[in-house]
mmCIF file of C-alpha atoms and ligand atoms in Angstrom:
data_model
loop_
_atom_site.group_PDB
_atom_site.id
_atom_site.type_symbol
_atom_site.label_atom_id
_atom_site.label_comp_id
_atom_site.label_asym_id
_atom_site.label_seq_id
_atom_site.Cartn_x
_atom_site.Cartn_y
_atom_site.Cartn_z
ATOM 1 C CA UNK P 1 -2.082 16.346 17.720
ATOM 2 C CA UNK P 2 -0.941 13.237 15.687
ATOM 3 C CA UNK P 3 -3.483 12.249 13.166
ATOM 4 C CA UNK P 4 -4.466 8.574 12.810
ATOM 5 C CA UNK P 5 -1.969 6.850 10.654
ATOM 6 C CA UNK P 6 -3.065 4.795 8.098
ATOM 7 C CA UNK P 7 -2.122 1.456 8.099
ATOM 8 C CA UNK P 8 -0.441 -0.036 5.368
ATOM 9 C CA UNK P 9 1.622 -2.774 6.162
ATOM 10 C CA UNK P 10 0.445 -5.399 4.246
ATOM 11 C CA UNK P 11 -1.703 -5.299 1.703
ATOM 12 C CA UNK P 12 -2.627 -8.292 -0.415
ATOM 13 C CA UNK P 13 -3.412 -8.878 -3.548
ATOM 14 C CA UNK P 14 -6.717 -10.999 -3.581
ATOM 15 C CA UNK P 15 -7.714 -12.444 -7.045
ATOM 16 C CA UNK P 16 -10.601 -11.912 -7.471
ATOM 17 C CA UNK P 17 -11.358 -15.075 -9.925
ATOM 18 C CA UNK P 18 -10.617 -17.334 -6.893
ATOM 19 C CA UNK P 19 -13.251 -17.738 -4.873
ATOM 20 C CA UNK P 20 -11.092 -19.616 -2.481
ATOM 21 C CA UNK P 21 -8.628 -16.404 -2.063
ATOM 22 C CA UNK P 22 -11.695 -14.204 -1.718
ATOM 23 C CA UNK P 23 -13.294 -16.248 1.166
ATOM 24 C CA UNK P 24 -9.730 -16.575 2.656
ATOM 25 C CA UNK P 25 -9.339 -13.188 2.578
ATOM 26 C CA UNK P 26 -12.164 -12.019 5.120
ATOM 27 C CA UNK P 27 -9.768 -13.867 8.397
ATOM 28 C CA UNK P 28 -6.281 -12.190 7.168
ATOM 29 C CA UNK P 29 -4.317 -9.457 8.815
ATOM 30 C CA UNK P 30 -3.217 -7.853 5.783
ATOM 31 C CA UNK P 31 -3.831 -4.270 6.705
ATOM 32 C CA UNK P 32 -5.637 -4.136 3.618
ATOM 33 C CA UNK P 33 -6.562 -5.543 0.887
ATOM 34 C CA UNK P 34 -6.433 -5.128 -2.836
ATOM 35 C CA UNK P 35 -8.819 -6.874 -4.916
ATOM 36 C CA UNK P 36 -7.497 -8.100 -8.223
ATOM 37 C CA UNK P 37 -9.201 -7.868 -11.571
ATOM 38 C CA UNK P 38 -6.266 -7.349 -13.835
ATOM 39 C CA UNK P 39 -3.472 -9.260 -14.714
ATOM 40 C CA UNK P 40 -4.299 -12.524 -12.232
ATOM 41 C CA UNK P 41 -7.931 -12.561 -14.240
ATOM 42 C CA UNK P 42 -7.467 -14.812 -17.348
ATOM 43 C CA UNK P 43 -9.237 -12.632 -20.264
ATOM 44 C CA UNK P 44 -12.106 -15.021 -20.408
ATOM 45 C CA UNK P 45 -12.664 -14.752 -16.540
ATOM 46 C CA UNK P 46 -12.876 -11.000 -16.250
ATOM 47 C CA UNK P 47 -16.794 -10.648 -16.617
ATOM 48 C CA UNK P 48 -17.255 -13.315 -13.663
ATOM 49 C CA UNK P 49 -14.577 -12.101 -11.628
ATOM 50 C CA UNK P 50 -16.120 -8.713 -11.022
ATOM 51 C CA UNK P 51 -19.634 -10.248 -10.865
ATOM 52 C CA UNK P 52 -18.354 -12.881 -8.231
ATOM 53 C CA UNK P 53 -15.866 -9.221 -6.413
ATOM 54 C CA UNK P 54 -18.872 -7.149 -6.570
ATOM 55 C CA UNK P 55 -21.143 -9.784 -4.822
ATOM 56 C CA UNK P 56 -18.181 -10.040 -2.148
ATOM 57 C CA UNK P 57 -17.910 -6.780 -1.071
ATOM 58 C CA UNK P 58 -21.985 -6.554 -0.359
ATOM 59 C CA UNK P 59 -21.044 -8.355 2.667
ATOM 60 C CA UNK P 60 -17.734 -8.183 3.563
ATOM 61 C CA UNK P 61 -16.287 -7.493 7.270
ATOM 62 C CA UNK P 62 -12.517 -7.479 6.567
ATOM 63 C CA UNK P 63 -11.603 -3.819 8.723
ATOM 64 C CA UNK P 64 -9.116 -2.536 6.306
ATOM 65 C CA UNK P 65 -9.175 -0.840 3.554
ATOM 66 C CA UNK P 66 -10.438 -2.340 0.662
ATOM 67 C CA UNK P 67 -8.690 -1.198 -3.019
ATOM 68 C CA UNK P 68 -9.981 -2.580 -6.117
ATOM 69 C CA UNK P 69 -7.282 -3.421 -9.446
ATOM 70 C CA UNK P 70 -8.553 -2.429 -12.259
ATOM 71 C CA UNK P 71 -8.465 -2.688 -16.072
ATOM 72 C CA UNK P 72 -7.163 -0.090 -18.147
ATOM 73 C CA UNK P 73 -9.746 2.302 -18.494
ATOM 74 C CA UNK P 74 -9.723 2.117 -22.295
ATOM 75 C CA UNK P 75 -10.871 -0.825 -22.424
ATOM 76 C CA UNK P 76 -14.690 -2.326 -22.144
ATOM 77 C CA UNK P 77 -13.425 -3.947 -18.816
ATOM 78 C CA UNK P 78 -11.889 -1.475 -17.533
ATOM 79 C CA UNK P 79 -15.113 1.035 -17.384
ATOM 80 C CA UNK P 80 -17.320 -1.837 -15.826
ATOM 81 C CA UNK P 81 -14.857 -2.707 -13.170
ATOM 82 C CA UNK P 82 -14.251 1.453 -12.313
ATOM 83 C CA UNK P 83 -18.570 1.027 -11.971
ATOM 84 C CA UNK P 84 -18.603 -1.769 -9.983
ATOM 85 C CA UNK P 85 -15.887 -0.451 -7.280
ATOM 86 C CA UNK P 86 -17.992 2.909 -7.159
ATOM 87 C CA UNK P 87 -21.080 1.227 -6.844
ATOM 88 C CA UNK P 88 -19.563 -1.355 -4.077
ATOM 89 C CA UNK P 89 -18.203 1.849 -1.790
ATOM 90 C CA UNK P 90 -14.691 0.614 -1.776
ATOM 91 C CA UNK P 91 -11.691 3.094 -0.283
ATOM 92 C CA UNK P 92 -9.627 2.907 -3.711
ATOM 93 C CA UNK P 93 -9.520 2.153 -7.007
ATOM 94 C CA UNK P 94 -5.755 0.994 -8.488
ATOM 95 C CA UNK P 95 -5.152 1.740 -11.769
ATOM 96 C CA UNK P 96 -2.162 0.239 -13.330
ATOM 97 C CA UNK P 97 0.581 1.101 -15.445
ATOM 98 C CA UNK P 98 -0.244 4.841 -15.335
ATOM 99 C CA UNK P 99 2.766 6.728 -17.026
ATOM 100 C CA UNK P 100 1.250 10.053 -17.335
ATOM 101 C CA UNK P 101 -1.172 12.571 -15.121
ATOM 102 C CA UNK P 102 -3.591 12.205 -18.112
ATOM 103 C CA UNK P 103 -5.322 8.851 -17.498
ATOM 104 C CA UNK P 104 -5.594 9.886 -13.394
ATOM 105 C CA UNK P 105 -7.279 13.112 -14.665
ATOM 106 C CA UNK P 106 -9.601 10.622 -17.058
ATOM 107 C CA UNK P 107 -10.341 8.595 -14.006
ATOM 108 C CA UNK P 108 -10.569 10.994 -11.598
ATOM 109 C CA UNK P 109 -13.452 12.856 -13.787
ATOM 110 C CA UNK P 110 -15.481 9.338 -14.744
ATOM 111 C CA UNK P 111 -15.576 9.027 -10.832
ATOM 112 C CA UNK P 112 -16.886 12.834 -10.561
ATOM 113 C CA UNK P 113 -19.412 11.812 -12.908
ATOM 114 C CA UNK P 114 -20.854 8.848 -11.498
ATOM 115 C CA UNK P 115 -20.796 11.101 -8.045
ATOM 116 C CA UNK P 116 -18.598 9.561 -6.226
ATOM 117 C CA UNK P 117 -17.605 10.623 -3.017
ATOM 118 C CA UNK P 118 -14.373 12.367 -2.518
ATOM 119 C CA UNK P 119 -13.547 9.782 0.345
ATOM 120 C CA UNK P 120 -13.169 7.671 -3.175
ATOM 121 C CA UNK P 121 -9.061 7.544 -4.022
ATOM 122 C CA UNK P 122 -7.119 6.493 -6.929
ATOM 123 C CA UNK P 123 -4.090 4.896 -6.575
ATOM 124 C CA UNK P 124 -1.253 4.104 -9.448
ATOM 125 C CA UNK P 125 0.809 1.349 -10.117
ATOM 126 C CA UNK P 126 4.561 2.613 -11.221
ATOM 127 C CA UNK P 127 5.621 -0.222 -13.386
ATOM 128 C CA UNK P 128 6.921 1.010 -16.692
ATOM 129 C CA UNK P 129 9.965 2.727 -17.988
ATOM 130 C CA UNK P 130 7.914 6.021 -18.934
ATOM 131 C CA UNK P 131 5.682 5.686 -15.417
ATOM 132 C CA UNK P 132 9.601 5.924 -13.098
ATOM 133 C CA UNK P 133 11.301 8.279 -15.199
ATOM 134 C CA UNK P 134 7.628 10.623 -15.084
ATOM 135 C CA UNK P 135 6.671 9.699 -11.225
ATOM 136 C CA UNK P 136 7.179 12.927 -10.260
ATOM 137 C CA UNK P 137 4.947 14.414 -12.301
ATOM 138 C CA UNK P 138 2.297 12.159 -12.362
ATOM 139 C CA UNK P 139 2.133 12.254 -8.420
ATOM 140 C CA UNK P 140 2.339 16.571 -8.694
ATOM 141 C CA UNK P 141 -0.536 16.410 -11.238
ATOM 142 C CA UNK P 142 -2.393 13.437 -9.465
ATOM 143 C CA UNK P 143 -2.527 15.066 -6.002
ATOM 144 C CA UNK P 144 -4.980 17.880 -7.463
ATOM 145 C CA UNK P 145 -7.254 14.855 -7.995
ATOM 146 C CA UNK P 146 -8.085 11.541 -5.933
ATOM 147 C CA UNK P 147 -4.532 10.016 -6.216
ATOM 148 C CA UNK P 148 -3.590 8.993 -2.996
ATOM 149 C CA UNK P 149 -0.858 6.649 -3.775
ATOM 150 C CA UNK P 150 2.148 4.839 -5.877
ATOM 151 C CA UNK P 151 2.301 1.042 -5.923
ATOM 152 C CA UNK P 152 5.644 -0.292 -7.237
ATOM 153 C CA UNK P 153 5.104 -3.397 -10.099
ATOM 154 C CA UNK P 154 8.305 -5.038 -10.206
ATOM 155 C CA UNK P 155 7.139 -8.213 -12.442
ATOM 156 C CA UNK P 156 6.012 -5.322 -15.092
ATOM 157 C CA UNK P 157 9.234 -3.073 -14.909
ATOM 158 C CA UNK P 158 11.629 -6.469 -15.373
ATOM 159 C CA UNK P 159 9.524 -7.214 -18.317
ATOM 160 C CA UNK P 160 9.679 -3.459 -20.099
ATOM 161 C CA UNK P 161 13.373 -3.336 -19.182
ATOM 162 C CA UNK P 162 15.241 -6.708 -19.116
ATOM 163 C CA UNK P 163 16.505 -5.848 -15.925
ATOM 164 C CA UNK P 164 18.037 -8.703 -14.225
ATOM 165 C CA UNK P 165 18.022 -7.680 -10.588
ATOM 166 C CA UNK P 166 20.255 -9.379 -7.828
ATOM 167 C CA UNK P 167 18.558 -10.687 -4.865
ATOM 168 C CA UNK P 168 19.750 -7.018 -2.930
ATOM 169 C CA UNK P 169 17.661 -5.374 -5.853
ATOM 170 C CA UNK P 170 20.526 -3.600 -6.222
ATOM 171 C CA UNK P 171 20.473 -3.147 -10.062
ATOM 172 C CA UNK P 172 16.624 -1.122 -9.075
ATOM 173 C CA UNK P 173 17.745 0.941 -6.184
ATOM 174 C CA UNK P 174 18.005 4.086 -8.155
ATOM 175 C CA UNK P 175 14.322 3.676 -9.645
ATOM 176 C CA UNK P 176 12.841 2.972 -6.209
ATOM 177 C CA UNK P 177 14.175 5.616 -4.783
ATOM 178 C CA UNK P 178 13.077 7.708 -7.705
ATOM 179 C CA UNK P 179 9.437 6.587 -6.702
ATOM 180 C CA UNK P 180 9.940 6.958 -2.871
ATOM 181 C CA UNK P 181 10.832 10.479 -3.463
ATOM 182 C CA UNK P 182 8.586 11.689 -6.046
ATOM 183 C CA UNK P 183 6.079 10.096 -3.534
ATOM 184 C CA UNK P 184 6.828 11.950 -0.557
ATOM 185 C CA UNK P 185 7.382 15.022 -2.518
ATOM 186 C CA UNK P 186 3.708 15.315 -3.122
ATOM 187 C CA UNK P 187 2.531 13.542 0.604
ATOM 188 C CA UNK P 188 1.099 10.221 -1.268
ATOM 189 C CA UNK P 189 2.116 6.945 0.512
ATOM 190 C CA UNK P 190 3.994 4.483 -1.277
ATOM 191 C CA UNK P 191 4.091 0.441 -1.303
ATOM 192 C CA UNK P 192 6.950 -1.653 -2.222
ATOM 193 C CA UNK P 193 6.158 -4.257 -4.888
ATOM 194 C CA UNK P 194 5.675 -7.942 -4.333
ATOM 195 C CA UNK P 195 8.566 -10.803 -3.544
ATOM 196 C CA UNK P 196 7.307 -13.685 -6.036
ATOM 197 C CA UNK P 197 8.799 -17.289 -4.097
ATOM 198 C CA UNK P 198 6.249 -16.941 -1.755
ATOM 199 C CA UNK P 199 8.123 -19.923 -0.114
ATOM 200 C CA UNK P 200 11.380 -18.091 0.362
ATOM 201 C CA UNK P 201 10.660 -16.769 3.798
ATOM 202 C CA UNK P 202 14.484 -15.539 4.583
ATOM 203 C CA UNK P 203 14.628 -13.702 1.463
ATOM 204 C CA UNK P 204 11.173 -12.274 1.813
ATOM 205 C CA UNK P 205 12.135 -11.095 5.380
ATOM 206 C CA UNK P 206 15.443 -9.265 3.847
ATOM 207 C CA UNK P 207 13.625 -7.438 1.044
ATOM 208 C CA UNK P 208 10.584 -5.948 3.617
ATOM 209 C CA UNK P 209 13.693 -4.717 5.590
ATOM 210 C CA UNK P 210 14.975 -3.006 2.959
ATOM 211 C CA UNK P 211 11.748 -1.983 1.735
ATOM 212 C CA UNK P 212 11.444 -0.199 5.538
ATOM 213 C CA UNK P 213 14.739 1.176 5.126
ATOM 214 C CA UNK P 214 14.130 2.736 1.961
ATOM 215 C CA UNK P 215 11.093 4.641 3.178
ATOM 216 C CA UNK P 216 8.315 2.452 1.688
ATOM 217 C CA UNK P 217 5.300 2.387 4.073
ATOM 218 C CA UNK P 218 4.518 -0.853 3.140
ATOM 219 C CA UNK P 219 4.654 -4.168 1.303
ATOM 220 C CA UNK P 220 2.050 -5.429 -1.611
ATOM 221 C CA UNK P 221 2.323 -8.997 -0.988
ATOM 222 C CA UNK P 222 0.808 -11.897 -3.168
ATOM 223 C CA UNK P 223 0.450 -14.940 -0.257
ATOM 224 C CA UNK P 224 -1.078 -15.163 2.847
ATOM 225 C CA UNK P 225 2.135 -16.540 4.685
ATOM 226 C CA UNK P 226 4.236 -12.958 4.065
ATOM 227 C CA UNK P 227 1.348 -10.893 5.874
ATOM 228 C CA UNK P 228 3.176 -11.404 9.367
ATOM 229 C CA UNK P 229 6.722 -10.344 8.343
ATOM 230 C CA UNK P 230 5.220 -7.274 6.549
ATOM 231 C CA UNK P 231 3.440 -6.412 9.539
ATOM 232 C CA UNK P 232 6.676 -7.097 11.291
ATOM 233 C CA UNK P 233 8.953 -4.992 9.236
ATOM 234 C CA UNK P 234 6.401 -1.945 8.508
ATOM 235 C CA UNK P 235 5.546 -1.300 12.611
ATOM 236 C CA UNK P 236 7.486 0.235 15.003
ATOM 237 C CA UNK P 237 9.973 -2.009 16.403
ATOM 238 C CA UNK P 238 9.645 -2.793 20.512
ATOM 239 C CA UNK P 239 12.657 -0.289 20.587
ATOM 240 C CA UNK P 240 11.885 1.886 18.368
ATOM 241 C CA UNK P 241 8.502 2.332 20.965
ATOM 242 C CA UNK P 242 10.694 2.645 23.700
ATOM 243 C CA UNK P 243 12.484 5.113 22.703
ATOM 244 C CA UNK P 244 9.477 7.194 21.432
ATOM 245 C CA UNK P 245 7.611 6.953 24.667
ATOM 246 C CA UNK P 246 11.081 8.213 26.157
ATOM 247 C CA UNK P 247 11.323 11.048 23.997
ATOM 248 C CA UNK P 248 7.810 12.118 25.076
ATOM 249 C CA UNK P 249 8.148 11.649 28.145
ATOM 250 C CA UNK P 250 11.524 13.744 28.334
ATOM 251 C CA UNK P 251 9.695 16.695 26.841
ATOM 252 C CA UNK P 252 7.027 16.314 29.399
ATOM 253 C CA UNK P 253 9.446 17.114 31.796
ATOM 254 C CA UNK P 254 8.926 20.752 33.309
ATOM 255 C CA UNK P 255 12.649 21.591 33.139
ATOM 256 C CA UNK P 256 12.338 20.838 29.079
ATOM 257 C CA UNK P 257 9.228 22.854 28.656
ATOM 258 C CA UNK P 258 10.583 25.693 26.862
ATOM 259 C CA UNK P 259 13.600 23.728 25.728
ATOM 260 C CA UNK P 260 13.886 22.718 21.735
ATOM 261 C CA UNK P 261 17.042 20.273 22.067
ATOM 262 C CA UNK P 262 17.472 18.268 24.614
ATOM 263 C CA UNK P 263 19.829 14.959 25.511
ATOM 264 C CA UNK P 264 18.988 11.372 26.192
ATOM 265 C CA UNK P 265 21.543 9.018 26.838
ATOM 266 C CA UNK P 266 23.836 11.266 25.085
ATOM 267 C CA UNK P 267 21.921 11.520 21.846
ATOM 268 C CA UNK P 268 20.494 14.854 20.323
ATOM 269 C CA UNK P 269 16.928 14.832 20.638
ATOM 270 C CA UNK P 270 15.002 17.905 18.506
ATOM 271 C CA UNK P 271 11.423 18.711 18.786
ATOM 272 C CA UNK P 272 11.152 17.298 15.458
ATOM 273 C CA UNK P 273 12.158 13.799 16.920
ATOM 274 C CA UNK P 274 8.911 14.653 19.110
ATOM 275 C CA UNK P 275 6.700 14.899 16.505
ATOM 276 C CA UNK P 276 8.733 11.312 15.231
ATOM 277 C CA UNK P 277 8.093 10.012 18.065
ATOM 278 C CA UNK P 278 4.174 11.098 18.904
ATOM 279 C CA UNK P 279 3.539 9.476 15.251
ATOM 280 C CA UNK P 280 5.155 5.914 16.073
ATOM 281 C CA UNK P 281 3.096 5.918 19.499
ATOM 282 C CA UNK P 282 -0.015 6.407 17.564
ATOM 283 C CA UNK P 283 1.413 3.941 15.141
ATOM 284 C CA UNK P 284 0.880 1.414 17.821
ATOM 285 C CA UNK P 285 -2.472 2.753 19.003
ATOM 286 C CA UNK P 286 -3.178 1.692 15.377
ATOM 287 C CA UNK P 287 -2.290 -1.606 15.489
ATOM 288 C CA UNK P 288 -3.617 -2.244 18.515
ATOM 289 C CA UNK P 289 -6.951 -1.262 17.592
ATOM 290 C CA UNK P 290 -6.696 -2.681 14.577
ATOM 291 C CA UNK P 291 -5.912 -6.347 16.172
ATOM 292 C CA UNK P 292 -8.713 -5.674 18.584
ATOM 293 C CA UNK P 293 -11.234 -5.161 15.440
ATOM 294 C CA UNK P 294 -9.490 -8.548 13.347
ATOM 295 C CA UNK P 295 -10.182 -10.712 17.223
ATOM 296 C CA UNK P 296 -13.925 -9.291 16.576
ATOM 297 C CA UNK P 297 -13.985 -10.211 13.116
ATOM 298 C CA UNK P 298 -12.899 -13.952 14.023
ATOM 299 C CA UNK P 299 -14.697 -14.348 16.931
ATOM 300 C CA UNK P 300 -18.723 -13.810 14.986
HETATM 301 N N1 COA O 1 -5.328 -14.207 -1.135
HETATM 302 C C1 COA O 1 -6.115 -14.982 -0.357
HETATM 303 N N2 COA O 1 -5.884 -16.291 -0.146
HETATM 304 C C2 COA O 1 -4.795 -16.818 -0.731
HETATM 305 C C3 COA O 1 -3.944 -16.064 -1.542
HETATM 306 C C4 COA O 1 -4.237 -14.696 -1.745
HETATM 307 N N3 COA O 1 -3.479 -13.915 -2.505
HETATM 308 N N4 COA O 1 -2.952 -16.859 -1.992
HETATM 309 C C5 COA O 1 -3.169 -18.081 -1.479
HETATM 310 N N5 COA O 1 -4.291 -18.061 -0.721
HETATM 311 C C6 COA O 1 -4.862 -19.175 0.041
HETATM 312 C C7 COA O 1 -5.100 -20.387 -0.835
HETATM 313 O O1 COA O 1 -6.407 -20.317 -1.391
HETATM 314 C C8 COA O 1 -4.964 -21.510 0.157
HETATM 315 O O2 COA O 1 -6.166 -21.590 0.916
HETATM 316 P P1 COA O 1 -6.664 -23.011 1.515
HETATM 317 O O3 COA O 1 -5.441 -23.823 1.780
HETATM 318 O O4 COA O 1 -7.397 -22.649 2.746
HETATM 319 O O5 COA O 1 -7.521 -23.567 0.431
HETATM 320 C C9 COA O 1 -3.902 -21.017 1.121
HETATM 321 O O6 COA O 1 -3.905 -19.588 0.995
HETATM 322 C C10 COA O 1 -2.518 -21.549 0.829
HETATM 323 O O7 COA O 1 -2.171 -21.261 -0.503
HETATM 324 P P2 COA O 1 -1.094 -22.123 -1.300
HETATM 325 O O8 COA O 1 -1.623 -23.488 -1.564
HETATM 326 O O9 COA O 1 0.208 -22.026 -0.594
HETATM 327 O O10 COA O 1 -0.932 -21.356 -2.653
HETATM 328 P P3 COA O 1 -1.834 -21.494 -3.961
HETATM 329 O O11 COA O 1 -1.187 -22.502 -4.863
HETATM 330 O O12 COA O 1 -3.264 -21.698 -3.607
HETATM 331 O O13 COA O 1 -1.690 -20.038 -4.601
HETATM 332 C C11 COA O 1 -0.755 -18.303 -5.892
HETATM 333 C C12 COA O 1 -0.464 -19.527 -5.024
HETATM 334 C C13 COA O 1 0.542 -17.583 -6.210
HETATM 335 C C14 COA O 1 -1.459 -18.725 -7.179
HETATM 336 C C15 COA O 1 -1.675 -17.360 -5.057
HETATM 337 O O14 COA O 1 -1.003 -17.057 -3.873
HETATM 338 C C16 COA O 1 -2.145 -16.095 -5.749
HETATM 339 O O15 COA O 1 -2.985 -16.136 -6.618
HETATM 340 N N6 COA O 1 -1.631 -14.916 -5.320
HETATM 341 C C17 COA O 1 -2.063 -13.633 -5.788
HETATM 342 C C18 COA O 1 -1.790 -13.403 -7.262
HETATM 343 C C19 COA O 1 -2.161 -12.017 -7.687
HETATM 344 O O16 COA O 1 -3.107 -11.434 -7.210
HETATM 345 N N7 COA O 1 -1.376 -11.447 -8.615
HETATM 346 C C20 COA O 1 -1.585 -10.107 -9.071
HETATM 347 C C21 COA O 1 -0.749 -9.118 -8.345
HETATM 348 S S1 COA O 1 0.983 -9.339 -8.563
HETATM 349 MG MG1 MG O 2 1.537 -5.108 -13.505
#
């Protein structure tokens, strides 16, 4: 049995001071989405952002999962917007900057005591010289509580470092991998940062690639035009489903049974390329029934 992948494609950030971007939000195929009340929430705008989020979600249809940003937890913000996402029943709660296992314990126990349910996740942003070079921890340590997942920051890590990246990223290849890894090492997912020129459609469609490539399982993204090519990128290619539903159906076979290598077209194929394989057909069970619940949503 494959379990149901989650989908996480696309997920956009929604700021949740614009009202526009909130009501925009409710039509778009992100996969999910991930409300915004840090750093795109002017200072002064903070209070009426979550008042105008928290309203939102009362009544929103959008079928993904829903992830709220929040402010650091130290601050007066921070604690009222952690409230608000309990109280509202969202799926996450990203907390940003985290550089040590200390502030997911902190959040993780304000969540116990406001009794929320486990279903409940936290999710970090890796953004910060301390947060990459301690990933690994912080996702060992997290796991025992509600993390469920590493967001990269890129805007935040070129500030703390000076890092002047080329458009390959090649100069933050070894801290993305870093991240990847200490990721899978503890089963969290992982999502690539965001691509800024929201206009620059060729080099937006290079960097998911290489996001795919290095294992992300998805894109943050910051405009409604780089959903598609996230969503294009992230899911199983049309060969890529080919060859999956060829690999099952090989196995199926009565002659391969009791086999645990066979060949196809004169490739290897393992049993563990059938468990690949069963995971990118259910992949596309996903997104099937996931474009089947957005045609719902736009038809009411
Ligand atoms: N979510 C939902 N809707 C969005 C959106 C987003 N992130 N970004 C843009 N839109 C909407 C706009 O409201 C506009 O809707 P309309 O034409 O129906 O009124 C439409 O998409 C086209 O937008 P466009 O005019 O091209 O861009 P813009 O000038 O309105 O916005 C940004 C550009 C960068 C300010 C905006 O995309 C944004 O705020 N992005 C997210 C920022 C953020 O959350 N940052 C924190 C994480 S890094
Ligand atoms: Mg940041």
């Amino acid at each position: 049995m494959v379990r149901d992948p989650m989908l996480l494609r696309s997920l956009l950030f929604v700021p949740a001071a614009n009202g526009r971007a909130l009501e925009k939000s409710e039509a778009l195929a992100a996969d999910g989405l991930i409300y915004d009340l840090e750093d795109s929430a002017a200072p002064q705008a903070k209070d009426e952002a979550r008042e105008r989020l928290r309203e939102h979600l009362g009544k929103t249809r959008h079928p993904g999962p829903k992830i709220v940003r929040i402010n650091p937890l130290d601050s007066r913000e921070g604690t009222e917007d952690l409230l608000m996402a309990r109280g509202a029943g969202v799926d996450a709660v990203l907390l940003t900057k985290v550089e040590d296992s200390d502030v997911l314990k902190d959040a993780s126990r304000a969540l116990d005591e406001m009794d929320a349910p486990a279903r409940l996740r936290l999710w970090a942003m890796v953004e910060t010289p301390r947060g990459i070079v301690r990933a690994e921890k912080i996702a060992r340590k997290g796991v025992r509580g509600r993390l469920s997942g590493f967001v990269v920051g890129p805007n935040d890590i070129q500030l703390a470092t000076n890092v002047l990246p080329d458009a390959e990223r090649t100069e933050l290849l070894p801290w993305l991998m870093q991240i990847v890894l200490a990721a899978k090492a503890n089963g969290l997912h992982v999502l690539d940062g965001v691509y800024r020129d929201f206009r620059d459609h060729e080099g937006y469609a290079r960097e998911c690639a290489a996001g795919r490539r290095m294992g992300f399982d998805g894109k943050t993204l910051i405009h409604p035009a780089q959903i598609e090519p996230a969503n294009a990128a992230f899911g199983p290619s049309d060969a890529a489903i080919a060859e999956a539903e060829a690999i099952v159906a090989a196995f199926r076979r009565p002659e391969n049974a009791q086999k645990g290598v066979i060949q196809i077209d004169g490739r290897m194929v393992e049993r563990l390329h059938l468990t690949d394989a069963r995971r990118i057909l259910a992949m596309r069970d996903a997104i099937a029934a996931r474009n089947a619940a957005s045609a719902n949503t736009d038809s009411r």
